[in-house]
Amino acid sequence: MQGTQPVTASINGLKLALSFNGNIVNTLQLKKEMKKNFPDFTYSCDSDLVCQKLLLELKQGKDLTSAVDACMQSLDGAFSVAGITGNGDFFAFKDPHGIKPLCAGHSPDGATYAFSSETVSLDMNGFLRDFELKPGELVKVSKDGFEREQIVKNPRKAFCAFEYAYFARPDSRFDGKYVYEIREEFGRNIVREYPEIAKDADVILSVPETGDDPAMGVHEESGLRWERASRRHRYVTERAFILLNKERYSTIDRKINILYSKVDGKRLLVTEDSIVRGDTTKVTIEKLRRAGAKKVYMFVTFPRIIGPCFYGIDMATYGQLIGSRHSAEEIAKIIGADAVCYQSIEGLVRATGQSRDQLCLACITGKYPTPLAQKMADEMKEKFFNGYEEKGRIYETCETAPQA
Ligand code: SF4
């Protein structure tokens, strides 16, 4: 149950319940501050920190707007937050870069208001979507509806580009566009970017499930048949890329099954959302080869991941990223593919409908939207390439990690 949301906290009659999506970078500094002010403070996840920090500001007599302002000034990282006070004040806010999604909606009878990371949960509960929160915005719910306040103005929006390729549900909408449609365009893009490879393939195969969405675009652009010849085990639900080494191999092996007759003797064009460590893809390719695949070309919609993420995707060290130290050609050799074809960054950005300076592309460009993250990444990169052994998440171990 540890870390289950919403988290709650109370002091001197003040109460707060809060749900949070994201990742705080300056956790060491905040933990110290919370321990100083709340002797019983225990930390199980970043939601505790955000909840206690907000409560601390309210305890000092600030109103909700000023308390949220103080949080936005002192929290570093990605945070999309929805909460309710003991008085029944219902609110939500988003970090000044707007890294994680957060939208607002209401029930058809207008009696109930809701906040959600993705539109899909509004849809599924029969709610209507009203708007996506802006970076640095606080939204309060009153009897008259939503009250929007721009707390921090930041010209540099940095919405996570990985949401489009992997994290978000395909049936969610960002800026009115379904994620699925964007992924289809990713598929069309890769065929345009690697026409010779596409010509050399017999059939498309997708790694379920996020590889399914671009496969339709690859099919449309190349005219190749899309075979649903790799099937995902419905009840093995662990995310392989966040598991420990040993568990990961057996999970991947159990997760995907191949229809041999559809693969035997074929040159395959395999769509995949991303390559993080490379071992998930390697196991899949081994399975395809065992099934008789003659060639395996990987079409990967998210460009080569070269650096860690500090903002909520659990790929926090250079060492765990195959793309941090290997080119696409080297990766192809390591994972046993005939070629690894990444979508270009330009292609990805264009398909999202955003401009480059509205997206976070840090893990694929090495340019982080927040200065602290950039400092930490640069320091760790230098150490890593000089033989330093990383011992955990950068922001928890790095010397640059801010201290109180
Ligand atoms: S570093 Fe990558 S995964 Fe992390 S928020 Fe930025 S784009 Fe998303």
PDB file of C-alpha atoms in Angstrom, residues 166 232 236-255 276-280 314-315 320 393:
ATOM      1  CA  TYR A 166       5.163   5.171 -25.499  1.00  0.00           C
ATOM      2  CA  ARG A 232       1.105 -10.390 -26.013  1.00  0.00           C
ATOM      3  CA  VAL A 236       1.735 -10.708 -17.840  1.00  0.00           C
ATOM      4  CA  THR A 237       1.493  -7.001 -17.245  1.00  0.00           C
ATOM      5  CA  GLU A 238       4.860  -5.969 -15.755  1.00  0.00           C
ATOM      6  CA  ARG A 239       6.705  -3.253 -17.644  1.00  0.00           C
ATOM      7  CA  ALA A 240       9.807  -5.139 -18.635  1.00  0.00           C
ATOM      8  CA  PHE A 241      12.062  -2.091 -18.819  1.00  0.00           C
ATOM      9  CA  ILE A 242      11.697  -1.230 -15.138  1.00  0.00           C
ATOM     10  CA  LEU A 243      12.330  -4.757 -13.826  1.00  0.00           C
ATOM     11  CA  LEU A 244      15.613  -6.123 -12.526  1.00  0.00           C
ATOM     12  CA  ASN A 245      17.850  -7.938 -14.987  1.00  0.00           C
ATOM     13  CA  LYS A 246      16.927 -11.527 -14.069  1.00  0.00           C
ATOM     14  CA  GLU A 247      13.202 -10.877 -13.932  1.00  0.00           C
ATOM     15  CA  ARG A 248      13.291  -8.934 -17.152  1.00  0.00           C
ATOM     16  CA  TYR A 249      14.423 -11.794 -19.359  1.00  0.00           C
ATOM     17  CA  SER A 250      11.789 -14.220 -18.129  1.00  0.00           C
ATOM     18  CA  THR A 251       9.074 -11.558 -18.257  1.00  0.00           C
ATOM     19  CA  ILE A 252       9.851 -10.661 -21.861  1.00  0.00           C
ATOM     20  CA  ASP A 253       9.998 -14.324 -22.773  1.00  0.00           C
ATOM     21  CA  ARG A 254       6.581 -14.964 -21.266  1.00  0.00           C
ATOM     22  CA  LYS A 255       5.067 -11.753 -22.528  1.00  0.00           C
ATOM     23  CA  VAL A 276      15.822   1.587 -23.783  1.00  0.00           C
ATOM     24  CA  ARG A 277      18.207  -1.117 -22.592  1.00  0.00           C
ATOM     25  CA  GLY A 278      17.924  -3.190 -25.738  1.00  0.00           C
ATOM     26  CA  ASP A 279      17.393  -6.508 -24.006  1.00  0.00           C
ATOM     27  CA  THR A 280      13.605  -6.522 -24.513  1.00  0.00           C
ATOM     28  CA  ASP A 314      12.376   5.404 -14.955  1.00  0.00           C
ATOM     29  CA  MET A 315      15.522   5.457 -17.074  1.00  0.00           C
ATOM     30  CA  GLN A 320      21.271   1.358 -18.518  1.00  0.00           C
ATOM     31  CA  ARG A 393      19.182   7.219  -9.929  1.00  0.00           C
TER      32      ARG A 393
END
